[in-house]
Amino acid sequence: MRILRKVTIYCLGLLFLAIGVTFSIKSRLGISPVNSIPYIVSLITGIEQGHVIIVIFSIFILLQIILLRRNFKARNLLQIIFSTVFGYFVTFSNFIFSFTPPDHYVFRLLLLVVSMIFIAIGIILYLRANILPMPPEGFMMAIQVITGKEFHKIKTVVDTSLVLTATAFALIFLGGFVGVREGTIIAALFIGKIIGIIEKIFKKQIDALVRFMS
C-alpha cells in the first residue's frame, strides 16, 4: 500500500506538471527550458507533443546509461514508464485545455503565472514521493556524479543548452523565434521561488502528505 500511495502522488505531480506545460504554451510567452525542445520538434514534425516528450526523455535516459555505464542502476529504467505517463498526460492536458485564449498580454501573463503554479505544485508532489527523478534531472544528476560539480550549476548549463538548441531548431526549421520568450526566463527565475512560497504556506499539509506516504 505504501508504494501505491507514493506512485499515486508521483503521478499526480506529473499531471500537474503536464497541465503547467499546457498553460505555458497557451500563454505564448515562452515554454520552460526542459520542454522547449519537445515543443519545437512537435511544431517541426507535426507529431503530438506528448509523443515527442517520450522520445526526447528516452534519449535523456540513454545519455545517463552512457555516462554512468556500470554505475547506472537498473531501477532507473523505470524512468521510461514515468516518461510515457508524463507524455500521455501532456497529450491529455492539451486536449482538455484546447481553448484559444484571448490575445491580450495581461491575460497571457496570467496564464503564465498559473502555469508556473501548476509546475511548482507538480515538482513538490513528485519530489516528495521520492521514487525517481524525471529523465532530464536524472541526466543532470549523472553529470554531477561524473564531474563532481554542484547540481544547480549543472542545471543552469543544461537548461541554457536546451534553450539554445531549441532556438536554433526554431530559427532553422520555423524561420524565427518560437517557444522561447520572456516567459522562459521568468519561469527559470521564479518557479523555484514559487515552490518555496507554497512549501512555506502549506507546510502542515505537505508534512501530512509525507506522513501519508510513509
mmCIF file of C-alpha atoms in Angstrom:
data_model
loop_
_atom_site.group_PDB
_atom_site.id
_atom_site.type_symbol
_atom_site.label_atom_id
_atom_site.label_comp_id
_atom_site.label_asym_id
_atom_site.label_seq_id
_atom_site.Cartn_x
_atom_site.Cartn_y
_atom_site.Cartn_z
ATOM 1 C CA MET A 1 0.000 0.000 0.000
ATOM 2 C CA ARG A 2 2.873 2.377 0.808
ATOM 3 C CA ILE A 3 4.422 2.125 -2.657
ATOM 4 C CA LEU A 4 0.976 2.504 -4.246
ATOM 5 C CA ARG A 5 0.427 5.752 -2.340
ATOM 6 C CA LYS A 6 3.865 7.031 -3.382
ATOM 7 C CA VAL A 7 3.261 6.173 -7.054
ATOM 8 C CA THR A 8 -0.164 7.851 -6.916
ATOM 9 C CA ILE A 9 1.321 11.072 -5.515
ATOM 10 C CA TYR A 10 4.189 10.892 -8.037
ATOM 11 C CA CYS A 11 1.774 10.534 -10.965
ATOM 12 C CA LEU A 12 -0.415 13.321 -9.584
ATOM 13 C CA GLY A 13 2.687 15.513 -9.616
ATOM 14 C CA LEU A 14 3.317 14.587 -13.259
ATOM 15 C CA LEU A 15 -0.282 15.523 -14.104
ATOM 16 C CA PHE A 16 0.151 18.944 -12.506
ATOM 17 C CA LEU A 17 3.401 19.359 -14.451
ATOM 18 C CA ALA A 18 1.628 18.459 -17.696
ATOM 19 C CA ILE A 19 -1.135 20.997 -17.064
ATOM 20 C CA GLY A 20 1.534 23.599 -16.314
ATOM 21 C CA VAL A 21 3.238 22.825 -19.633
ATOM 22 C CA THR A 22 -0.074 23.218 -21.484
ATOM 23 C CA PHE A 23 -0.826 26.575 -19.866
ATOM 24 C CA SER A 24 2.691 27.858 -20.599
ATOM 25 C CA ILE A 25 2.129 27.007 -24.278
ATOM 26 C CA LYS A 26 -1.281 28.701 -24.205
ATOM 27 C CA SER A 27 0.303 31.863 -22.816
ATOM 28 C CA ARG A 28 2.547 32.102 -25.900
ATOM 29 C CA LEU A 29 5.116 33.851 -23.721
ATOM 30 C CA GLY A 30 7.633 31.022 -23.766
ATOM 31 C CA ILE A 31 7.876 27.447 -22.543
ATOM 32 C CA SER A 32 10.147 26.019 -19.819
ATOM 33 C CA PRO A 33 13.725 25.039 -20.822
ATOM 34 C CA VAL A 34 13.213 21.276 -20.320
ATOM 35 C CA ASN A 35 10.140 21.222 -22.561
ATOM 36 C CA SER A 36 11.451 23.673 -25.169
ATOM 37 C CA ILE A 37 12.992 21.053 -27.492
ATOM 38 C CA PRO A 38 9.958 18.694 -27.437
ATOM 39 C CA TYR A 39 7.695 21.659 -28.202
ATOM 40 C CA ILE A 40 9.786 22.885 -31.153
ATOM 41 C CA VAL A 41 10.260 19.355 -32.556
ATOM 42 C CA SER A 42 6.489 18.872 -32.299
ATOM 43 C CA LEU A 43 5.912 22.036 -34.351
ATOM 44 C CA ILE A 44 8.510 20.991 -36.935
ATOM 45 C CA THR A 45 7.344 17.389 -37.397
ATOM 46 C CA GLY A 46 3.640 17.703 -36.662
ATOM 47 C CA ILE A 47 3.930 14.849 -34.143
ATOM 48 C CA GLU A 48 1.883 15.351 -30.978
ATOM 49 C CA GLN A 49 3.972 16.956 -28.251
ATOM 50 C CA GLY A 50 3.315 14.197 -25.712
ATOM 51 C CA HIS A 51 4.793 11.593 -28.066
ATOM 52 C CA VAL A 52 7.842 13.772 -28.736
ATOM 53 C CA ILE A 53 8.387 14.135 -24.972
ATOM 54 C CA ILE A 54 8.501 10.339 -24.617
ATOM 55 C CA VAL A 55 11.216 10.127 -27.316
ATOM 56 C CA ILE A 56 13.290 13.067 -26.007
ATOM 57 C CA PHE A 57 13.086 11.831 -22.415
ATOM 58 C CA SER A 58 14.156 8.352 -23.573
ATOM 59 C CA ILE A 59 17.254 9.994 -25.085
ATOM 60 C CA PHE A 60 17.988 11.533 -21.678
ATOM 61 C CA ILE A 61 17.830 8.024 -20.162
ATOM 62 C CA LEU A 62 20.201 6.699 -22.850
ATOM 63 C CA LEU A 63 22.637 9.513 -22.050
ATOM 64 C CA GLN A 64 22.508 8.508 -18.374
ATOM 65 C CA ILE A 65 23.452 4.940 -19.335
ATOM 66 C CA ILE A 66 26.339 6.197 -21.499
ATOM 67 C CA LEU A 67 27.663 8.464 -18.740
ATOM 68 C CA LEU A 68 27.244 6.119 -15.773
ATOM 69 C CA ARG A 69 27.857 2.773 -17.518
ATOM 70 C CA ARG A 70 28.097 0.121 -14.783
ATOM 71 C CA ASN A 71 27.009 2.629 -12.157
ATOM 72 C CA PHE A 72 23.638 3.030 -13.868
ATOM 73 C CA LYS A 73 21.066 1.298 -11.677
ATOM 74 C CA ALA A 74 18.520 -0.946 -13.394
ATOM 75 C CA ARG A 75 15.675 0.601 -11.376
ATOM 76 C CA ASN A 76 16.302 3.877 -13.217
ATOM 77 C CA LEU A 77 14.915 2.226 -16.357
ATOM 78 C CA LEU A 78 11.536 2.808 -14.698
ATOM 79 C CA GLN A 79 12.019 6.395 -15.851
ATOM 80 C CA ILE A 80 10.845 5.128 -19.256
ATOM 81 C CA ILE A 81 7.474 4.200 -17.762
ATOM 82 C CA PHE A 82 7.043 7.533 -15.992
ATOM 83 C CA SER A 83 8.206 9.405 -19.116
ATOM 84 C CA THR A 84 5.485 7.629 -21.073
ATOM 85 C CA VAL A 85 2.929 8.500 -18.394
ATOM 86 C CA PHE A 86 4.033 12.142 -18.465
ATOM 87 C CA GLY A 87 3.916 12.239 -22.267
ATOM 88 C CA TYR A 88 0.343 10.981 -22.314
ATOM 89 C CA PHE A 89 -0.579 13.391 -19.514
ATOM 90 C CA VAL A 90 0.649 16.257 -21.725
ATOM 91 C CA THR A 91 -1.399 14.906 -24.649
ATOM 92 C CA PHE A 92 -4.449 14.622 -22.373
ATOM 93 C CA SER A 93 -3.911 18.101 -20.946
ATOM 94 C CA ASN A 94 -3.510 19.664 -24.408
ATOM 95 C CA PHE A 95 -6.791 18.004 -25.431
ATOM 96 C CA ILE A 96 -8.741 19.062 -22.325
ATOM 97 C CA PHE A 97 -7.476 22.654 -22.416
ATOM 98 C CA SER A 98 -7.812 23.123 -26.167
ATOM 99 C CA PHE A 99 -9.339 26.599 -25.853
ATOM 100 C CA THR A 100 -7.935 29.634 -27.646
ATOM 101 C CA PRO A 101 -7.098 32.294 -25.034
ATOM 102 C CA PRO A 102 -7.790 35.989 -25.666
ATOM 103 C CA ASP A 103 -4.913 37.716 -27.440
ATOM 104 C CA HIS A 104 -4.309 40.149 -24.598
ATOM 105 C CA TYR A 105 -0.891 40.418 -22.957
ATOM 106 C CA VAL A 106 -2.256 40.704 -19.405
ATOM 107 C CA PHE A 107 -4.359 37.551 -19.845
ATOM 108 C CA ARG A 108 -1.397 35.711 -21.370
ATOM 109 C CA LEU A 109 0.770 36.815 -18.437
ATOM 110 C CA LEU A 110 -1.907 35.484 -16.072
ATOM 111 C CA LEU A 111 -1.813 32.127 -17.885
ATOM 112 C CA LEU A 112 1.961 32.066 -17.480
ATOM 113 C CA VAL A 113 1.631 32.652 -13.717
ATOM 114 C CA VAL A 114 -0.974 29.871 -13.460
ATOM 115 C CA SER A 115 1.329 27.555 -15.421
ATOM 116 C CA MET A 116 4.216 28.254 -13.031
ATOM 117 C CA ILE A 117 1.999 27.491 -10.025
ATOM 118 C CA PHE A 118 0.934 24.161 -11.551
ATOM 119 C CA ILE A 119 4.553 23.304 -12.395
ATOM 120 C CA ALA A 120 5.678 24.220 -8.868
ATOM 121 C CA ILE A 121 2.979 22.041 -7.267
ATOM 122 C CA GLY A 122 3.860 19.202 -9.645
ATOM 123 C CA ILE A 123 7.540 19.390 -8.711
ATOM 124 C CA ILE A 124 6.717 19.413 -4.978
ATOM 125 C CA LEU A 125 4.474 16.356 -5.325
ATOM 126 C CA TYR A 126 6.781 14.202 -7.420
ATOM 127 C CA LEU A 127 9.879 15.113 -5.413
ATOM 128 C CA ARG A 128 8.118 14.384 -2.107
ATOM 129 C CA ALA A 129 7.103 10.975 -3.446
ATOM 130 C CA ASN A 130 10.865 10.290 -3.649
ATOM 131 C CA ILE A 131 10.672 7.490 -6.227
ATOM 132 C CA LEU A 132 12.805 8.509 -9.223
ATOM 133 C CA PRO A 133 13.970 11.727 -10.847
ATOM 134 C CA MET A 134 12.466 12.555 -14.217
ATOM 135 C CA PRO A 135 14.918 11.828 -17.104
ATOM 136 C CA PRO A 136 16.194 15.416 -17.564
ATOM 137 C CA GLU A 137 17.017 15.683 -13.843
ATOM 138 C CA GLY A 138 18.442 12.137 -13.936
ATOM 139 C CA PHE A 139 20.744 13.223 -16.773
ATOM 140 C CA MET A 140 21.881 16.246 -14.750
ATOM 141 C CA MET A 141 22.497 14.028 -11.712
ATOM 142 C CA ALA A 142 24.592 11.689 -13.892
ATOM 143 C CA ILE A 143 26.733 14.645 -14.966
ATOM 144 C CA GLN A 144 27.088 15.566 -11.291
ATOM 145 C CA VAL A 145 28.357 12.062 -10.480
ATOM 146 C CA ILE A 146 30.935 12.244 -13.289
ATOM 147 C CA THR A 147 32.126 15.825 -12.755
ATOM 148 C CA GLY A 148 31.530 16.425 -9.048
ATOM 149 C CA LYS A 149 30.072 19.854 -9.873
ATOM 150 C CA GLU A 150 27.188 21.360 -7.891
ATOM 151 C CA PHE A 151 23.753 20.393 -9.202
ATOM 152 C CA HIS A 152 22.401 23.936 -9.587
ATOM 153 C CA LYS A 153 25.406 24.889 -11.753
ATOM 154 C CA ILE A 154 24.897 21.832 -13.952
ATOM 155 C CA LYS A 155 21.183 22.612 -14.240
ATOM 156 C CA THR A 156 21.931 26.160 -15.364
ATOM 157 C CA VAL A 157 24.303 24.930 -18.083
ATOM 158 C CA VAL A 158 21.962 22.157 -19.257
ATOM 159 C CA ASP A 159 18.877 24.417 -19.247
ATOM 160 C CA THR A 160 20.777 27.067 -21.210
ATOM 161 C CA SER A 161 21.960 24.440 -23.706
ATOM 162 C CA LEU A 162 18.415 23.147 -24.169
ATOM 163 C CA VAL A 163 17.059 26.645 -24.793
ATOM 164 C CA LEU A 164 19.852 27.460 -27.275
ATOM 165 C CA THR A 165 19.264 24.164 -29.111
ATOM 166 C CA ALA A 166 15.514 24.767 -29.266
ATOM 167 C CA THR A 167 16.122 28.320 -30.510
ATOM 168 C CA ALA A 168 18.484 27.052 -33.220
ATOM 169 C CA PHE A 169 15.907 24.468 -34.366
ATOM 170 C CA ALA A 170 13.217 27.165 -34.458
ATOM 171 C CA LEU A 171 15.376 29.554 -36.493
ATOM 172 C CA ILE A 172 16.462 26.863 -38.967
ATOM 173 C CA PHE A 173 13.182 24.994 -39.463
ATOM 174 C CA LEU A 174 10.488 27.520 -38.483
ATOM 175 C CA GLY A 175 12.155 30.728 -39.621
ATOM 176 C CA GLY A 176 12.025 32.625 -36.338
ATOM 177 C CA PHE A 177 11.985 32.639 -32.558
ATOM 178 C CA VAL A 178 9.241 30.268 -31.442
ATOM 179 C CA GLY A 179 8.555 28.937 -27.952
ATOM 180 C CA VAL A 180 11.431 30.787 -26.281
ATOM 181 C CA ARG A 181 10.444 34.219 -24.994
ATOM 182 C CA GLU A 182 10.366 36.268 -21.816
ATOM 183 C CA GLY A 183 8.188 33.625 -20.177
ATOM 184 C CA THR A 184 11.041 31.120 -20.453
ATOM 185 C CA ILE A 185 13.288 33.432 -18.433
ATOM 186 C CA ILE A 186 10.504 34.295 -15.959
ATOM 187 C CA ALA A 187 9.817 30.598 -15.385
ATOM 188 C CA ALA A 188 13.503 29.854 -14.857
ATOM 189 C CA LEU A 189 13.798 32.678 -12.302
ATOM 190 C CA PHE A 190 10.557 32.292 -10.360
ATOM 191 C CA ILE A 191 9.406 28.646 -10.307
ATOM 192 C CA GLY A 192 11.933 27.885 -7.562
ATOM 193 C CA LYS A 193 10.679 30.873 -5.554
ATOM 194 C CA ILE A 194 7.055 29.775 -6.021
ATOM 195 C CA ILE A 195 7.986 26.308 -4.742
ATOM 196 C CA GLY A 196 9.452 27.940 -1.616
ATOM 197 C CA ILE A 197 6.319 30.054 -1.050
ATOM 198 C CA ILE A 198 3.965 27.078 -1.466
ATOM 199 C CA GLU A 199 6.057 24.900 0.860
ATOM 200 C CA LYS A 200 6.020 27.655 3.490
ATOM 201 C CA ILE A 201 2.283 28.399 3.296
ATOM 202 C CA PHE A 202 1.168 24.766 3.069
ATOM 203 C CA LYS A 203 3.858 23.235 5.300
ATOM 204 C CA LYS A 204 1.356 21.364 7.506
ATOM 205 C CA GLN A 205 -0.479 19.904 4.508
ATOM 206 C CA ILE A 206 2.774 18.865 2.823
ATOM 207 C CA ASP A 207 4.057 17.265 6.035
ATOM 208 C CA ALA A 208 0.756 15.388 6.335
ATOM 209 C CA LEU A 209 1.173 14.192 2.754
ATOM 210 C CA VAL A 210 4.664 12.902 3.526
ATOM 211 C CA ARG A 211 3.322 11.035 6.574
ATOM 212 C CA PHE A 212 0.566 9.580 4.379
ATOM 213 C CA MET A 213 3.210 8.133 2.054
ATOM 214 C CA SER A 214 5.391 6.802 4.908
#
